Tab-separated table of C-alpha atoms in Angstrom:
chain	number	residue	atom	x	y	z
A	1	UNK	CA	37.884	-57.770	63.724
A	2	UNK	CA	36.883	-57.986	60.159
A	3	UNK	CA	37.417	-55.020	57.906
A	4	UNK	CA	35.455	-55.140	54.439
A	5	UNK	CA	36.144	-51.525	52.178
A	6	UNK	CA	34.935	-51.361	48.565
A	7	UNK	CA	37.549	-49.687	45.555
A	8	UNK	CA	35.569	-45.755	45.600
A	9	UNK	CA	34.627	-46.464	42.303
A	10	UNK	CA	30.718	-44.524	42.201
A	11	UNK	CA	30.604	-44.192	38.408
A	12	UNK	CA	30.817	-40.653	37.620
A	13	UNK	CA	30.754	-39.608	41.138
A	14	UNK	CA	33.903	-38.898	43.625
A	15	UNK	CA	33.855	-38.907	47.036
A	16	UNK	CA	34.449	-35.175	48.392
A	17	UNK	CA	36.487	-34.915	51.666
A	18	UNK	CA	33.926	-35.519	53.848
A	19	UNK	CA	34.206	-38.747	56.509
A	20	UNK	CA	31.473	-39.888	59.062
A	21	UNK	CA	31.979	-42.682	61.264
A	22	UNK	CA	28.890	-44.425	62.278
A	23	UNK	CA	28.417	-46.857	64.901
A	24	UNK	CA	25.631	-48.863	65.686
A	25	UNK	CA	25.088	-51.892	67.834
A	26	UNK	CA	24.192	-54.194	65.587
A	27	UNK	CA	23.334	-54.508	62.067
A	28	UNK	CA	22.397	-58.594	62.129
A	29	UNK	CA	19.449	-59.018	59.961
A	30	UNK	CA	17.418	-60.717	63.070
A	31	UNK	CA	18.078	-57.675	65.269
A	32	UNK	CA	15.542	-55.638	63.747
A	33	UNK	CA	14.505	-52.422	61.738
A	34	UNK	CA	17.516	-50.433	62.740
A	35	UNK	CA	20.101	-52.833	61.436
A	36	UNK	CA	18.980	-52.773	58.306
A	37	UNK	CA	18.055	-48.527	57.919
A	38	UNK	CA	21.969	-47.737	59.142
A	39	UNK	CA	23.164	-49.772	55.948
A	40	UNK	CA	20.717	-48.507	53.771
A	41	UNK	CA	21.389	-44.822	54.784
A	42	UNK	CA	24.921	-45.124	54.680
A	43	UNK	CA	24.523	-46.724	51.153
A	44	UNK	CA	22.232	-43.867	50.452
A	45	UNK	CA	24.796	-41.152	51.546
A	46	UNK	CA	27.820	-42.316	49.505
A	47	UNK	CA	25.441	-40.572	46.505
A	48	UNK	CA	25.712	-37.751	48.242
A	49	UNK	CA	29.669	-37.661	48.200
A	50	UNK	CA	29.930	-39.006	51.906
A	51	UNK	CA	32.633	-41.678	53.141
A	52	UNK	CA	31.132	-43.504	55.218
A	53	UNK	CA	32.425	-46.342	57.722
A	54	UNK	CA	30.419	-47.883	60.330
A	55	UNK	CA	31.542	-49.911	63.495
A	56	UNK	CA	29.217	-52.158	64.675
A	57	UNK	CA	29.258	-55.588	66.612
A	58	UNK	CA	28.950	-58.894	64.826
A	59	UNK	CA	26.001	-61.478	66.717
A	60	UNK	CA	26.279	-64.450	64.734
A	61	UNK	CA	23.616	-66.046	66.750
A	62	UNK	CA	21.266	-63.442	65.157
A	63	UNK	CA	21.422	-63.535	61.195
A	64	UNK	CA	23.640	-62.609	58.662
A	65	UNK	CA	24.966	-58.551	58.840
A	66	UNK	CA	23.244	-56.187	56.291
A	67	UNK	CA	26.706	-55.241	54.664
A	68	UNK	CA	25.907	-52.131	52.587
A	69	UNK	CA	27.983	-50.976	49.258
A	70	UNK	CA	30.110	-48.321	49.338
A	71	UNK	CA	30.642	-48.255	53.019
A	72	UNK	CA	33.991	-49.106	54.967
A	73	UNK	CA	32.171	-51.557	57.815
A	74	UNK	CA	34.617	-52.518	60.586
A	75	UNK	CA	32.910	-55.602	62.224
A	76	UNK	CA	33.691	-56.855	65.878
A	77	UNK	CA	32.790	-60.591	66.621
A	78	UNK	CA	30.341	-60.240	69.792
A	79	UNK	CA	32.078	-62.932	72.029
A	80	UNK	CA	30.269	-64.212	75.321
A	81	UNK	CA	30.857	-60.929	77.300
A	82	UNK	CA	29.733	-58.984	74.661
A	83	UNK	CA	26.493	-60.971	73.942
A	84	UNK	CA	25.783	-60.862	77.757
A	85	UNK	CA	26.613	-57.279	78.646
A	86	UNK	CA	25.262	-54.702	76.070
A	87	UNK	CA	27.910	-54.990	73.891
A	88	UNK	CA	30.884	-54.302	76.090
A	89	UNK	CA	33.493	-54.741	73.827
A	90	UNK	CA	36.984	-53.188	75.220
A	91	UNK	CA	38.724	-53.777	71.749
A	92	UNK	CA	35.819	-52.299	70.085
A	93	UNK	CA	36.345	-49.203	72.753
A	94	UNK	CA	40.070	-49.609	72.064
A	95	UNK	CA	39.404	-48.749	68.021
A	96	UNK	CA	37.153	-45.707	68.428
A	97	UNK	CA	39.375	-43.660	70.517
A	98	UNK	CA	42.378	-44.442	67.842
A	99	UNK	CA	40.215	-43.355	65.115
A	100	UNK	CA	42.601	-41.138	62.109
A	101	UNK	CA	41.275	-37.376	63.692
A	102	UNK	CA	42.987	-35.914	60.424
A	103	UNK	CA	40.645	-37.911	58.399
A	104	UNK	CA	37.364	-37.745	60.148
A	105	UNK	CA	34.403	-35.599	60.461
A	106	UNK	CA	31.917	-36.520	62.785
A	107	UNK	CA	30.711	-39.502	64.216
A	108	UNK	CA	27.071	-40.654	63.847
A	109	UNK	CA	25.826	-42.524	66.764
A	110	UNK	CA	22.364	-44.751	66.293
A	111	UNK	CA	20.788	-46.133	69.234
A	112	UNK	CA	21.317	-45.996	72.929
A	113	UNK	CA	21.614	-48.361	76.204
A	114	UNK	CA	24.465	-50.325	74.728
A	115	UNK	CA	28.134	-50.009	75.352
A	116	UNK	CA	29.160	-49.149	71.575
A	117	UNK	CA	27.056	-45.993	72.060
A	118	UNK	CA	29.162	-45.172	75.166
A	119	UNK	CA	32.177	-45.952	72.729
A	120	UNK	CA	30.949	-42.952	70.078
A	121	UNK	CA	30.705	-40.186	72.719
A	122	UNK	CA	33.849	-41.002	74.305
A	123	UNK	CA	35.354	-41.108	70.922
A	124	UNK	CA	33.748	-37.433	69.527
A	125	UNK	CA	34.783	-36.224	73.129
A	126	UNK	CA	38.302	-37.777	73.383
A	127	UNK	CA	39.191	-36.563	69.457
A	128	UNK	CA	37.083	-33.343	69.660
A	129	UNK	CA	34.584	-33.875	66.678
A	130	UNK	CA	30.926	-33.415	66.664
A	131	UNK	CA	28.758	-36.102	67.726
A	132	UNK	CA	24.954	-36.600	66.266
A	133	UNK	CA	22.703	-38.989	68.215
A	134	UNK	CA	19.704	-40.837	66.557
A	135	UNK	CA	17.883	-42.518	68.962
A	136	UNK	CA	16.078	-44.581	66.789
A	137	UNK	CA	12.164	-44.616	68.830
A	138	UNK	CA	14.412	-45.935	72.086
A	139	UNK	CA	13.228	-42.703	74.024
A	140	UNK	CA	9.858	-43.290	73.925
A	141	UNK	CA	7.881	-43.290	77.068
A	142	UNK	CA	6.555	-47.267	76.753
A	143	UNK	CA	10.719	-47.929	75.281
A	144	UNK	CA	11.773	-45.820	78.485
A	145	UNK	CA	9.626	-47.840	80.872
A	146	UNK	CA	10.642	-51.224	79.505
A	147	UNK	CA	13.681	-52.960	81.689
A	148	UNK	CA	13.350	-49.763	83.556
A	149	UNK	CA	16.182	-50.731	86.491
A	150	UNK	CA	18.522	-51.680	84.366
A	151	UNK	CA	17.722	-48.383	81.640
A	152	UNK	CA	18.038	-46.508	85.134
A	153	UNK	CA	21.683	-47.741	85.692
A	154	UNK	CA	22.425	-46.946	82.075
A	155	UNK	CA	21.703	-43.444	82.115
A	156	UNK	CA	23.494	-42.667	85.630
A	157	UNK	CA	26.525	-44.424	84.375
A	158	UNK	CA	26.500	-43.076	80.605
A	159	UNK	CA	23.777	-42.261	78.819
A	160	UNK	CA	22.394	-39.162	80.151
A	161	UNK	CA	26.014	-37.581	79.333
A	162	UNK	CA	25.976	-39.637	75.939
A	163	UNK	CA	22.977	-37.465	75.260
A	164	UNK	CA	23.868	-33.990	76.528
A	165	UNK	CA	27.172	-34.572	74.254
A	166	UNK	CA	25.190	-34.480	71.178
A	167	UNK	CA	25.498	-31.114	68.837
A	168	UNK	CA	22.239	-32.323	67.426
A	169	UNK	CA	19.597	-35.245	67.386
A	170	UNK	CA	18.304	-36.785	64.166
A	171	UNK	CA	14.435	-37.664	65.124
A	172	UNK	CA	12.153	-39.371	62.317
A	173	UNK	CA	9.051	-38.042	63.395
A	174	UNK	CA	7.512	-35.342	65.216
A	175	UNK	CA	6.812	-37.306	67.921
A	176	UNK	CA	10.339	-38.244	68.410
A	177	UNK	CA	11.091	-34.279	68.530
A	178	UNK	CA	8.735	-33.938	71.367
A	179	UNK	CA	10.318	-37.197	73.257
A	180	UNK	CA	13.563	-35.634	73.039
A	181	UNK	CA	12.385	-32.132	74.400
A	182	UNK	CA	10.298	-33.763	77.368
A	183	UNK	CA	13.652	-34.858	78.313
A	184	UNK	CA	15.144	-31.374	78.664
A	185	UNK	CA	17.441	-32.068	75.654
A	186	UNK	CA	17.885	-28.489	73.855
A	187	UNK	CA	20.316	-29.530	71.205
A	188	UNK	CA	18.901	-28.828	67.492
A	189	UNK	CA	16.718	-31.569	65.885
A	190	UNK	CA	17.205	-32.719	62.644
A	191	UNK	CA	13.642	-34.168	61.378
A	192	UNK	CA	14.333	-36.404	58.786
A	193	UNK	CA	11.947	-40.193	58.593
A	194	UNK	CA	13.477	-43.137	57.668
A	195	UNK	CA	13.761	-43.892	54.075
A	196	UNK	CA	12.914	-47.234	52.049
A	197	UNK	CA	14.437	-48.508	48.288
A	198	UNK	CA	10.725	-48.927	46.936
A	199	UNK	CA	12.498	-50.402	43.745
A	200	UNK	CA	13.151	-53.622	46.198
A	201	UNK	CA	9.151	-54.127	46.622
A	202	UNK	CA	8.064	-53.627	43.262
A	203	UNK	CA	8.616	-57.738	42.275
A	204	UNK	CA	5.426	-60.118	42.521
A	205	UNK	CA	6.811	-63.627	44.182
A	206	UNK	CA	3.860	-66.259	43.629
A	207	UNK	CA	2.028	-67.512	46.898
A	208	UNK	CA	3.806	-70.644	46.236
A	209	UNK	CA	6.397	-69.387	47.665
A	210	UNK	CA	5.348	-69.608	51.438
A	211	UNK	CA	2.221	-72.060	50.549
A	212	UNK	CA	4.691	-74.687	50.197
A	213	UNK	CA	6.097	-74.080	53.628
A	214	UNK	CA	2.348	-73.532	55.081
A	215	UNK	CA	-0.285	-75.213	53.576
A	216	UNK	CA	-2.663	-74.025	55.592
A	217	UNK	CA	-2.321	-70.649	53.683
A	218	UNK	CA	-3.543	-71.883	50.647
A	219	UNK	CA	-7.091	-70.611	49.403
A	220	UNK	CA	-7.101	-68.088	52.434
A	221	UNK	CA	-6.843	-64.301	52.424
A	222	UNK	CA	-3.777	-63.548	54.756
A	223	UNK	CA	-4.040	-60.823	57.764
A	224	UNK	CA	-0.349	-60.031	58.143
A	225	UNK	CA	1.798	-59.638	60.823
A	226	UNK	CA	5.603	-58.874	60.427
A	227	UNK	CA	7.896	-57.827	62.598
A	228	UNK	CA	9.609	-58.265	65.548
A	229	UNK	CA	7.899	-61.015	67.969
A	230	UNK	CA	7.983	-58.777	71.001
A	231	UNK	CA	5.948	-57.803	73.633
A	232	UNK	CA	6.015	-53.632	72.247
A	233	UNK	CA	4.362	-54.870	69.073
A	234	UNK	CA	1.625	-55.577	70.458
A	235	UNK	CA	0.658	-59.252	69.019
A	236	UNK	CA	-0.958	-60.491	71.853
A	237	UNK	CA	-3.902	-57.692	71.725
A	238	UNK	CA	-4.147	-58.706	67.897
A	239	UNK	CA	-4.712	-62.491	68.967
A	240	UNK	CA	-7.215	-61.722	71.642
A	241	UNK	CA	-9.219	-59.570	68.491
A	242	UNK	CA	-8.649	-61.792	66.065
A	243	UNK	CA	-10.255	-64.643	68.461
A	244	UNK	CA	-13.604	-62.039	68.704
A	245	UNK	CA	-13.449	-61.514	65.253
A	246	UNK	CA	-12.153	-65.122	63.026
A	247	UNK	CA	-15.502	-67.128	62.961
A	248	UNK	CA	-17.415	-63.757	61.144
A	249	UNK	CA	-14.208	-64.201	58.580
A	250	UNK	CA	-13.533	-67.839	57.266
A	251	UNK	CA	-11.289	-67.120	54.299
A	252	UNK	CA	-9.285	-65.142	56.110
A	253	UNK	CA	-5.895	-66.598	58.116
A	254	UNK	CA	-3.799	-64.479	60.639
A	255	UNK	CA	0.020	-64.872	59.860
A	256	UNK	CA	2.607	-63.704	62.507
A	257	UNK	CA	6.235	-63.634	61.104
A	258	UNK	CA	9.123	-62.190	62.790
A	259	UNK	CA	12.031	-63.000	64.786
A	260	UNK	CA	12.001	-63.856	68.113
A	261	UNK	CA	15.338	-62.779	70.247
A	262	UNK	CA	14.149	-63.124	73.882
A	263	UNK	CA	11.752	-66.032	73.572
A	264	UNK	CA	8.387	-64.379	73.523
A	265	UNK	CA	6.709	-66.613	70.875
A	266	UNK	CA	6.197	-69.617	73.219
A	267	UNK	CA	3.983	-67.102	75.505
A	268	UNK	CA	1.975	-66.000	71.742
A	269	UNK	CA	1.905	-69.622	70.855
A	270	UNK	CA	0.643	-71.180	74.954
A	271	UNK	CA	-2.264	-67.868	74.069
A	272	UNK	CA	-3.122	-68.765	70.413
A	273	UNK	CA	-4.141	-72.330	72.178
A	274	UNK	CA	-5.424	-70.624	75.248
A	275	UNK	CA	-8.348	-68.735	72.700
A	276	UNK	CA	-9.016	-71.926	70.436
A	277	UNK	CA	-7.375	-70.254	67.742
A	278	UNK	CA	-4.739	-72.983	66.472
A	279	UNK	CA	-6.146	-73.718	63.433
A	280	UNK	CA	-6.680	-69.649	62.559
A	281	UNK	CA	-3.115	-68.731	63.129
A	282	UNK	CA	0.389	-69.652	61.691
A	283	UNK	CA	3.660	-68.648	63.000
A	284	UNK	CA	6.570	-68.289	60.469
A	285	UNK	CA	9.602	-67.579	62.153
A	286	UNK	CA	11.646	-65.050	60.803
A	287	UNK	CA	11.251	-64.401	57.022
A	288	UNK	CA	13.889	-62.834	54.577
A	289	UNK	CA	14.827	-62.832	51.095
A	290	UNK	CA	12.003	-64.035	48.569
A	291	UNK	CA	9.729	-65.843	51.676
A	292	UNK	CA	9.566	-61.513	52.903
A	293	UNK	CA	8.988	-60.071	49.571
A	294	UNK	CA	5.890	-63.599	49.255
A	295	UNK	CA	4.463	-62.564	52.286
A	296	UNK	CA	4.282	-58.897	51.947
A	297	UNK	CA	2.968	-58.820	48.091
A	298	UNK	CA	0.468	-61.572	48.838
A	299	UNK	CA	-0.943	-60.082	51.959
A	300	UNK	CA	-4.901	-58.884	52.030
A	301	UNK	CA	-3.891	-56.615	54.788
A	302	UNK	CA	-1.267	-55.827	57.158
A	303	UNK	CA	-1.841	-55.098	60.916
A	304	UNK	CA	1.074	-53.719	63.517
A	305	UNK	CA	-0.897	-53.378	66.954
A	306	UNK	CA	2.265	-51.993	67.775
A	307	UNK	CA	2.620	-49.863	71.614
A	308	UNK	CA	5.501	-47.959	70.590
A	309	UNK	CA	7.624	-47.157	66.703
A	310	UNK	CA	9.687	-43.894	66.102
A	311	UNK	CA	8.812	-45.192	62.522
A	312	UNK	CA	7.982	-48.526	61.740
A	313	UNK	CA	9.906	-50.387	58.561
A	314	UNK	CA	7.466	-53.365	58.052
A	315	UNK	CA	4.221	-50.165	57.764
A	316	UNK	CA	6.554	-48.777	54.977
A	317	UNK	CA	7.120	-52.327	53.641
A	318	UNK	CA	3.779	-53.339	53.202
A	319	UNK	CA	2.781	-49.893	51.536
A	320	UNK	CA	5.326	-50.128	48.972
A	321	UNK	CA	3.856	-53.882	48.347
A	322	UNK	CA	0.689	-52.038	47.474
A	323	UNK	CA	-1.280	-53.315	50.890
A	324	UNK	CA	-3.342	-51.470	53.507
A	325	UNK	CA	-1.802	-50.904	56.530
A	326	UNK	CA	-3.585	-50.720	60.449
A	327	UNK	CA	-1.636	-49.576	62.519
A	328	UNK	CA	-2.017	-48.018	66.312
A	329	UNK	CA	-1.113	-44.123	67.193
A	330	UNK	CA	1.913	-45.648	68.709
A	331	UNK	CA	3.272	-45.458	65.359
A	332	UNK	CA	4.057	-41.839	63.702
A	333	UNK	CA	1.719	-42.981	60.887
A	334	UNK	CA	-0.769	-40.501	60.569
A	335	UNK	CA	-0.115	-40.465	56.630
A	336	UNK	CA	-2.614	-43.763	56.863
A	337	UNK	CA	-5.633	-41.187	57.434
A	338	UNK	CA	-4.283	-38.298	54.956
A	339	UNK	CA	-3.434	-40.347	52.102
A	340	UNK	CA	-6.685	-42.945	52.652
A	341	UNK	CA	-4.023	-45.979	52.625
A	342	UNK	CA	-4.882	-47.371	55.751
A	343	UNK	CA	-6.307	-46.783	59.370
A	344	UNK	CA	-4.933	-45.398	61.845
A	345	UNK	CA	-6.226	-46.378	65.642
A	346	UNK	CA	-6.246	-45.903	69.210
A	347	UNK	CA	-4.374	-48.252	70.855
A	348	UNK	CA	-6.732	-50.749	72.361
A	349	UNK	CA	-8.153	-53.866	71.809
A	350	UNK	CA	-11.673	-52.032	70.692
A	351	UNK	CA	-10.196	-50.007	68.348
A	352	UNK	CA	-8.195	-52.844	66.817
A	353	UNK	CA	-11.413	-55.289	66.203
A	354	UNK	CA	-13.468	-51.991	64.637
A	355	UNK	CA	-10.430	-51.529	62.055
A	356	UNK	CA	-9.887	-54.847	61.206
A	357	UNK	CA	-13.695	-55.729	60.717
A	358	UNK	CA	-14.274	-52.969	58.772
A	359	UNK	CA	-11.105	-53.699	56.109
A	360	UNK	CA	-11.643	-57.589	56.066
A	361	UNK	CA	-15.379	-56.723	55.228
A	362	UNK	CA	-14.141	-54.244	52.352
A	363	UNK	CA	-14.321	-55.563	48.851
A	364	UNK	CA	-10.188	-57.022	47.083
A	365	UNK	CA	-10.723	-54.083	44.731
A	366	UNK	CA	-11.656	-51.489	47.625
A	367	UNK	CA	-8.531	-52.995	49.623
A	368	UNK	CA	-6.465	-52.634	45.992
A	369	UNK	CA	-6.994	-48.945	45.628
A	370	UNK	CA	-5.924	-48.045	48.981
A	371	UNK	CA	-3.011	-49.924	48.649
A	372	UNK	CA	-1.651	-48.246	45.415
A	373	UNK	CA	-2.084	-45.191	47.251
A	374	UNK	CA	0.120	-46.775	49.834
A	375	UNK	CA	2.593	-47.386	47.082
A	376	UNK	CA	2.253	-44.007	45.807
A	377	UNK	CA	2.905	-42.522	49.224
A	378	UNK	CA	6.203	-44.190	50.048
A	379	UNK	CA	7.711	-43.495	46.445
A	380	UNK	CA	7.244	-39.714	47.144
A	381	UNK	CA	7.786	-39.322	51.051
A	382	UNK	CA	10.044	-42.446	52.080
A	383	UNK	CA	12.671	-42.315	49.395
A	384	UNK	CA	16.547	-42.712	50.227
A	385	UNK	CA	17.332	-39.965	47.798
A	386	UNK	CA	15.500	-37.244	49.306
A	387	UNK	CA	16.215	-38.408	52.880
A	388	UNK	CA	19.826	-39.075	52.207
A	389	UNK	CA	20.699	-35.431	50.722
A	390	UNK	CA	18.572	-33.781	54.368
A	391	UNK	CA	20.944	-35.949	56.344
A	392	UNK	CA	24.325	-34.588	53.944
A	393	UNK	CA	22.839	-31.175	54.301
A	394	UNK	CA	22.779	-31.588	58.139
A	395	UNK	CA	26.245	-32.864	58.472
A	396	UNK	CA	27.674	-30.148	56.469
A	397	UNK	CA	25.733	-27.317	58.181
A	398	UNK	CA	27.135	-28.727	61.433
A	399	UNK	CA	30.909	-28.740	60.000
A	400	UNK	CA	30.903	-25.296	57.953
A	401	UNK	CA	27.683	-23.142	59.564
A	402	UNK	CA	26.196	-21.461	56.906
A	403	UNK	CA	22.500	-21.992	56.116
A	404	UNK	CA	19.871	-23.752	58.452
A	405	UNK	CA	18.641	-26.820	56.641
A	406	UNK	CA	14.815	-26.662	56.270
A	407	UNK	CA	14.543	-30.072	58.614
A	408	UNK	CA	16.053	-28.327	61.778
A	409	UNK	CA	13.898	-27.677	64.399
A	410	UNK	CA	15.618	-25.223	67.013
A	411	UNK	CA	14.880	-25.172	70.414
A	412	UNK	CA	12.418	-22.539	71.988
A	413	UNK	CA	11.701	-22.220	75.456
């Protein structure tokens, strides 16, 4: 195990007595948009005078960990076992149940169907401390219905008491709550969305950047793609409209960047040749550092034909980049339509092709205004200072009682 701490030193601010262990599976920068929201969060919380460690499982094979300031992060190497069976990790296991009780709060589980969830309940139960659960879009009905046998097994053997353990859920959007409740879950629910440091999207990185890598970019307007290469986003309905729609749209290119973890771009790439549309389509690979921030501040447009998001990162990105989003009502993004930053759509192929034909057909300057609304949006709704103090406020009504927090939603029959 590696152990990384930081001195306490917050400027003017000290850390109050107030300790939350959280524990996620992973926080790898390949393993997607949770990994990187824990760290922020936690990073975000320390302003709030919280002391915050978080246990998580180190895949190599996936990326770098998101290692946030201010946080205590005790780091387990995922060894062959681990890699191969959700995270079972008896040392990890081993940890959690000897955590200091006269020390800590509450623990803060994110995610479910891995074994370092298990871990977190049978800590909170074993040292009697509250448990909060944040499923993180993983109880969705198209999440629920994916690897369905083995999701079965999960929640005879754990999960289903993982959840009924929770003294409260944390759900980002309203469509979360309702997930939650169809379950028969009665717990409260803390609404709270995910947040975003806007201050990170605010630098221009020239084309160049990626041009170099991808020539093919050059002198093209670029349709972007970015996320996870997965069958839940959805890419393969955005290459079969993209394929009805590229010859009406010359200048424009369709770039699909993301990770791939379970080998799913070979099937995108054998269908990109399957529609002729090899010469209309580039696939990055996973980007990061300045090639991300290139991509998402030189994009025309940004698409996420995605089937299911409790919130969606990459949407958030791209708005605070100042560019239009379209994205499908899988996504709780309905802020597209009230703040005229984007479109949001049914989620079928028809419904794609209309959007995306009607914003490639819009004028740059049409396309500019709706994305400085975008920007305008996530600087005022997705902030980490706002969302950060909601979460603090939560924790501490569930330690001392007192007041009901405005973003807890009680259960009514």
């Amino acid at each position: 195990m590696q152990i990384y701490s930081y001195d306490g030193n917050l400027g003017n601010t000290t850390i109050e007595n107030l300790n939350i262990y959280h524990v996620v599976a992973s926080i790898n920068e390949n393993t997607g948009g949770p990994a990187k929201l824990v760290s922020d969060l936690t990073e975000a919380l320390a302003n709030e005078k919280i002391s915050n460690h978080l246990f998580t499982l180190d895949y190599k094979v996936h990326g770098k960990q998101i290692i946030s300031k201010y946080t205590y992060l005790h780091s387990y190497n995922a060894d062959f076992i681990a890699q191969n069976v959700r995270g079972f990790h008896p040392k990890f296991a081993d940890a959690m149940r000897k955590l200091p009780t006269t020390e800590l709060s509450l623990i803060h589980n994110h995610g479910l169907w891995m074994f370092p969830n298990l871990y977190a309940r049978q800590a909170a139960n074993y040292n009697r401390i509250p448990l909060i659960i944040s499923p993180h879009g993983m109880l969705e009905s198209w999440s629920l219905k994916r690897s369905r046998f083995k999701k079965w097994l999960a929640w005879l053997m754990y999960e289903r008491k993982n959840l009924s353990s929770a003294v409260l859920f944390n759900a980002t959007s309203s469509e979360e709550v309702k997930s939650i409740r169809q379950l028969g879950f009665q717990q409260p629910i803390a609404l709270i969305p995910n947040g975003l440091n806007t201050d990170s999207y605010n630098q221009q990185v020239e084309r160049e950047v990626l041009t170099r890598l991808f020539p093919e970019l050059n002198d093209k307007k670029w349709l972007l793609f970015l996320s996870r290469i997965h069958p839940k986003k959805g890419v393969d309905n955005l290459l079969f409209a993209w394929q009805k729609l590229q010859s009406q749209f010359p200048d424009w290119h369709l770039v699909i960047a993301g990770s791939d973890l379970i080998g799913y771009q070979a099937k995108l790439e054998a269908l990109t040749e399957q529609l002729n549309l090899r010469q209309r389509v580039t696939f990055t690979g996973m980007l990061s550092g300045q090639e991300k921030i290139s991509a998402l501040s030189n994009a025309d447009l940004f698409v996420l034909p995605t089937h299911s998001e409790n919130f969606g990162i990459a949407i958030a990105e791209s708005l605070a980049c100042k560019v239009p989003v379209i994205t499908t009502k899988g996504a709780p993004w309905e802020d597209l339509e009230r703040y005229e930053c984007g479109w949001w759509i049914d989620n079928n192929q028809q419904a794609l092709i209309t959007a995306l034909a009607e914003a490639m057909k819009m004028s740059d300057e049409e396309r500019k205004v709706m994305g400085l609304r975008g920007q305008a949006l996530t600087k005022t709704k997705y902030s980490w200072n706002s969302i950060a103090k909601d979460t603090a406020d939560v924790y501490r009504w569930i330690l001392g009682g007192g007041e009901l927090p405005d973003c807890i939603q009680l259960y009514s029959s």
